[in-house]
CSV table of N, CA and C in Angstrom, one decimal:
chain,number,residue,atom,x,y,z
A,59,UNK,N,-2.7,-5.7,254.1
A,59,UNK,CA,-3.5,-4.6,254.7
A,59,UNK,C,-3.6,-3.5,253.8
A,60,UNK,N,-5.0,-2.8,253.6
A,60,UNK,CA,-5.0,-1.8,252.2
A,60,UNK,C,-4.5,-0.2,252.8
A,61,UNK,N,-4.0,0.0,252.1
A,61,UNK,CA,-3.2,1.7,252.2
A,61,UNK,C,-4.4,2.5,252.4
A,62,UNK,N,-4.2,3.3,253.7
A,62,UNK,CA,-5.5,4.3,253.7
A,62,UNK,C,-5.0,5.8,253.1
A,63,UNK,N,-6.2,6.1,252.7
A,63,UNK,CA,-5.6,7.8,251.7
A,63,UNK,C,-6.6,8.6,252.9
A,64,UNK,N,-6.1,10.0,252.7
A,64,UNK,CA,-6.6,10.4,254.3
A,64,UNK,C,-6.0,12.0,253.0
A,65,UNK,N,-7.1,13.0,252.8
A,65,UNK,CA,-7.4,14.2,252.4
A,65,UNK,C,-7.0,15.5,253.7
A,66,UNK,N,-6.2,16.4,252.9
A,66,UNK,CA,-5.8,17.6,254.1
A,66,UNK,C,-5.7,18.8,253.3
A,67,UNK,N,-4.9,19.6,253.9
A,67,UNK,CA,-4.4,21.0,253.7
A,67,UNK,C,-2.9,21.3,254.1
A,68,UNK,N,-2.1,21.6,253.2
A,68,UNK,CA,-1.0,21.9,253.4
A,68,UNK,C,-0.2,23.1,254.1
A,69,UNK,N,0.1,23.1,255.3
A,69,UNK,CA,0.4,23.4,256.3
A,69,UNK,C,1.8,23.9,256.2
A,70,UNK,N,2.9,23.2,255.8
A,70,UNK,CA,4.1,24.2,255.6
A,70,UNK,C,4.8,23.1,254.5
A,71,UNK,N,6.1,23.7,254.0
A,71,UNK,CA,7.1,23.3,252.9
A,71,UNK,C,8.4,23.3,253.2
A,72,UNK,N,8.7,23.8,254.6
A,72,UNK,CA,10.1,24.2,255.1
A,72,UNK,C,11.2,23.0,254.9
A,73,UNK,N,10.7,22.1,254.9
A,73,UNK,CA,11.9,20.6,254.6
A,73,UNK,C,11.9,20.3,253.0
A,74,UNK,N,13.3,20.6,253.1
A,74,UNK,CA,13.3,19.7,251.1
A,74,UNK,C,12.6,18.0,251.2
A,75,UNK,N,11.8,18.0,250.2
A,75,UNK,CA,11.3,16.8,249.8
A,75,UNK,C,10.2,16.6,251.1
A,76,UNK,N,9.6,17.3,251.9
A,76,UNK,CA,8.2,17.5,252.8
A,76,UNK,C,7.7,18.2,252.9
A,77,UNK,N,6.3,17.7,253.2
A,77,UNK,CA,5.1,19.0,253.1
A,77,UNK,C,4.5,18.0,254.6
A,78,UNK,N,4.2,19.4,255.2
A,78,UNK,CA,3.6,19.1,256.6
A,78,UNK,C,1.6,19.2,255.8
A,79,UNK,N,1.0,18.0,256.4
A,79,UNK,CA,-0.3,17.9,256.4
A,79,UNK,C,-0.9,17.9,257.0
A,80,UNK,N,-2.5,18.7,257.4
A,80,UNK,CA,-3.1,18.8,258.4
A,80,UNK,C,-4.5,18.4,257.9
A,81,UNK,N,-5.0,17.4,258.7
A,81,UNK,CA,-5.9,16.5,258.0
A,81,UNK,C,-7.2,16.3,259.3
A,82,UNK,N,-8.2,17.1,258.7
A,82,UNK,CA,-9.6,17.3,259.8
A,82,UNK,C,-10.4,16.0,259.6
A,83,UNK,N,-11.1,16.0,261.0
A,83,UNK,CA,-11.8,14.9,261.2
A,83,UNK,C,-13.0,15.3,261.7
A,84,UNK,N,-14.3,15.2,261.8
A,84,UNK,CA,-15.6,15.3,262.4
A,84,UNK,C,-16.4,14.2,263.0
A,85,UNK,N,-16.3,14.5,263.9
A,85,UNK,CA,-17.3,13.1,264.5
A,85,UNK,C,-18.4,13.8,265.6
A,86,UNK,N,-19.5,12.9,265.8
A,86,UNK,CA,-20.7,13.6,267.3
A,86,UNK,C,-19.8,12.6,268.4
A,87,UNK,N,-19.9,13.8,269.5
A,87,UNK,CA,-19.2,13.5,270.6
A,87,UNK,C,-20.5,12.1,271.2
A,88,UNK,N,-20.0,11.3,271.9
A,88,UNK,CA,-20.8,10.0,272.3
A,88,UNK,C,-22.0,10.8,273.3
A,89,UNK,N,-21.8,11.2,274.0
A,89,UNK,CA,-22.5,11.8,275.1
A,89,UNK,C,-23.1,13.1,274.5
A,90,UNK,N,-22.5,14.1,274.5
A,90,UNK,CA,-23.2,15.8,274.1
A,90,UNK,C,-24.0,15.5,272.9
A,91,UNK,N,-23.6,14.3,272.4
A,91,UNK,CA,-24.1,14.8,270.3
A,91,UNK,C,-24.1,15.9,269.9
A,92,UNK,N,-22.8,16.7,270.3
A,92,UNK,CA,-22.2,17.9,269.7
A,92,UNK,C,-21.2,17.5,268.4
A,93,UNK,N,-21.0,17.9,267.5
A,93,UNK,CA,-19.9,17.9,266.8
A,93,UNK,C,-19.0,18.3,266.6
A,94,UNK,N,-17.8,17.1,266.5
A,94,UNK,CA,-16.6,18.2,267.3
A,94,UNK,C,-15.5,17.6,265.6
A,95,UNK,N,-14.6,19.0,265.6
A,95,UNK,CA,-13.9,18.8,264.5
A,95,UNK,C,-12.5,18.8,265.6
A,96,UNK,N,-11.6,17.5,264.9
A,96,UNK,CA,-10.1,17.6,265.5
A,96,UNK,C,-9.1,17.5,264.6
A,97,UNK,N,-8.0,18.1,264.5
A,97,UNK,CA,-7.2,18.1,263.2
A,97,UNK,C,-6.1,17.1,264.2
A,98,UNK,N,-4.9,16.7,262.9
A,98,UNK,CA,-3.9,16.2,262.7
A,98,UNK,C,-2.5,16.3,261.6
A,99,UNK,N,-1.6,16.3,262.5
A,99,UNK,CA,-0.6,16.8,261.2
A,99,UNK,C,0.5,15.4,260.7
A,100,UNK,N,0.9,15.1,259.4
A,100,UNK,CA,0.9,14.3,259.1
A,100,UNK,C,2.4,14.6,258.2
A,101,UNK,N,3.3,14.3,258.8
A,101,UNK,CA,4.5,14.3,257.5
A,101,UNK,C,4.5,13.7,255.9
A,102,UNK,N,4.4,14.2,255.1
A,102,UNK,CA,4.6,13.4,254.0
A,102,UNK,C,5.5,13.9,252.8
A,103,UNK,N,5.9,12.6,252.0
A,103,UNK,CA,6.9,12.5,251.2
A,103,UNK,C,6.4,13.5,250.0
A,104,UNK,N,7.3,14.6,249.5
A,104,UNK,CA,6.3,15.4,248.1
A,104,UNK,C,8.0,15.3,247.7
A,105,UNK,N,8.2,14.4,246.5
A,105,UNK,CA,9.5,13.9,245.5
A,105,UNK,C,9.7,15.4,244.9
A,106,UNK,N,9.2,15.9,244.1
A,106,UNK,CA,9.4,17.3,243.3
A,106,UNK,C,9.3,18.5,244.1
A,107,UNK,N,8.5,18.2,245.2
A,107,UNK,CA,8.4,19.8,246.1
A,107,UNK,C,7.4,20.9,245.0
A,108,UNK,N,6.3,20.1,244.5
A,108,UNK,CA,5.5,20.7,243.5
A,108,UNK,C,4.4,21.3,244.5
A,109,UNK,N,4.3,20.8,245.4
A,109,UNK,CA,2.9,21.9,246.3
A,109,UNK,C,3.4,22.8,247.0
A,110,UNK,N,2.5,23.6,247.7
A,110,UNK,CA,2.5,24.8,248.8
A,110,UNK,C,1.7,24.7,249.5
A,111,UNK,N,1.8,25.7,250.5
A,111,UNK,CA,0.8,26.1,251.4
A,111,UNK,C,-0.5,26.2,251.0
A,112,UNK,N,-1.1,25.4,251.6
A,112,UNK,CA,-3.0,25.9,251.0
A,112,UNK,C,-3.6,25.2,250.4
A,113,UNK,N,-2.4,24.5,249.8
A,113,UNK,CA,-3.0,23.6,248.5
A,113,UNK,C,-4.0,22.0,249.5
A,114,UNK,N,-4.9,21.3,248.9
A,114,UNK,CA,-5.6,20.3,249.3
A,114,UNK,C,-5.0,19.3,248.6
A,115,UNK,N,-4.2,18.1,249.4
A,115,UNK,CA,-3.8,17.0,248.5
A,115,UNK,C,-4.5,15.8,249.7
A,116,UNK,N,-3.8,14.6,248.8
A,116,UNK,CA,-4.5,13.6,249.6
A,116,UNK,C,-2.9,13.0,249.7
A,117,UNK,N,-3.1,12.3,250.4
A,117,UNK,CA,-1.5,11.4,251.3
A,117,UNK,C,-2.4,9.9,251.1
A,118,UNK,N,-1.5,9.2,250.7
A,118,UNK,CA,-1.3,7.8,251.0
A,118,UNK,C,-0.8,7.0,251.9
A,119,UNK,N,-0.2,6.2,252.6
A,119,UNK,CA,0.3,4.8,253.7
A,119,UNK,C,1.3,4.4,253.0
A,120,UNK,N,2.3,4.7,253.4
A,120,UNK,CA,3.5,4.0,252.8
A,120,UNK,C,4.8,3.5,253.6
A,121,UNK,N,5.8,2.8,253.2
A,121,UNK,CA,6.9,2.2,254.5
A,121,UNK,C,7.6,3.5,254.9
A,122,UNK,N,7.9,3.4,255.7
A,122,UNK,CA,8.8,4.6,256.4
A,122,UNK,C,10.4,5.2,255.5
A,123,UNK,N,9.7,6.1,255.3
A,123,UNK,CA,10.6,7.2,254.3
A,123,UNK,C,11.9,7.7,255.5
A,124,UNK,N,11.2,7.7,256.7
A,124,UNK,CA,12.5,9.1,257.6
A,124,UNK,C,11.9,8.5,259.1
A,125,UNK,N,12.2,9.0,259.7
A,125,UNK,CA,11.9,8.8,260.9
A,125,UNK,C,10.6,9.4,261.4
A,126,UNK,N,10.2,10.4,260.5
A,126,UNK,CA,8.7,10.8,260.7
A,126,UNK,C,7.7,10.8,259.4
A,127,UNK,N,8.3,10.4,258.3
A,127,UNK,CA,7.5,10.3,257.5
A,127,UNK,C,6.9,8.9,257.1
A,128,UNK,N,5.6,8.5,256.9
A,128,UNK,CA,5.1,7.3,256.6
A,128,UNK,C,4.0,7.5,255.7
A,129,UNK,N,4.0,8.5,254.9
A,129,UNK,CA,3.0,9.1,253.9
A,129,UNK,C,3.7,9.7,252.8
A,130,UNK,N,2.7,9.8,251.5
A,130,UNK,CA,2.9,10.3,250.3
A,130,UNK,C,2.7,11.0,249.5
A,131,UNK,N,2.2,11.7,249.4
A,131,UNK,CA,1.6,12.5,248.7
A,131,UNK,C,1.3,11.7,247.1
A,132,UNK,N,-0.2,12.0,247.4
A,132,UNK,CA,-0.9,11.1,245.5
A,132,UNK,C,-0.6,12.7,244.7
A,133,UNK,N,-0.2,12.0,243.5
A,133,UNK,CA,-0.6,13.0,242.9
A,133,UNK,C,-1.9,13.3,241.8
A,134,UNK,N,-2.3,14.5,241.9
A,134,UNK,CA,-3.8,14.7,241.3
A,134,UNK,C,-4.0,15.1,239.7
């Protein structure tokens, strides 16, 4: 099965070795054909603790690090 990479915004740093991700989506609603944006937050693994707040990274699909992490941070 191929690893999906899924692009966000970094949302907080408060756990050693995590960075919380918030990762928008856009789609037209089936009916209104309005456009609707929905976010999601995404635990992922950051080894060095080299990002922050603000920053745009992209996360990878990976085996379960923690009980809530299953993502990676690529690095750029």
């Amino acid at each position: 099965m191929p690893k999906r990479i899924l692009q966000g915004t970094v949302t907080s740093t408060a756990n050693a070795q995590t960075v919380t991700v918030s990762v928008e989506r856009r789609f037209k609603h089936p009916v209104l054909q309005k456009t609707i944006r929905k976010s999601k937050k995404y635990r992922a693994h950051d080894e060095n603790g080299s990002f922050s707040v603000g920053d745009k990274v992209r996360i990878i699909e990976c085996a379960p690090k923690s009980k809530t992490k299953r993502w990676e941070v690529v690095a750029d």
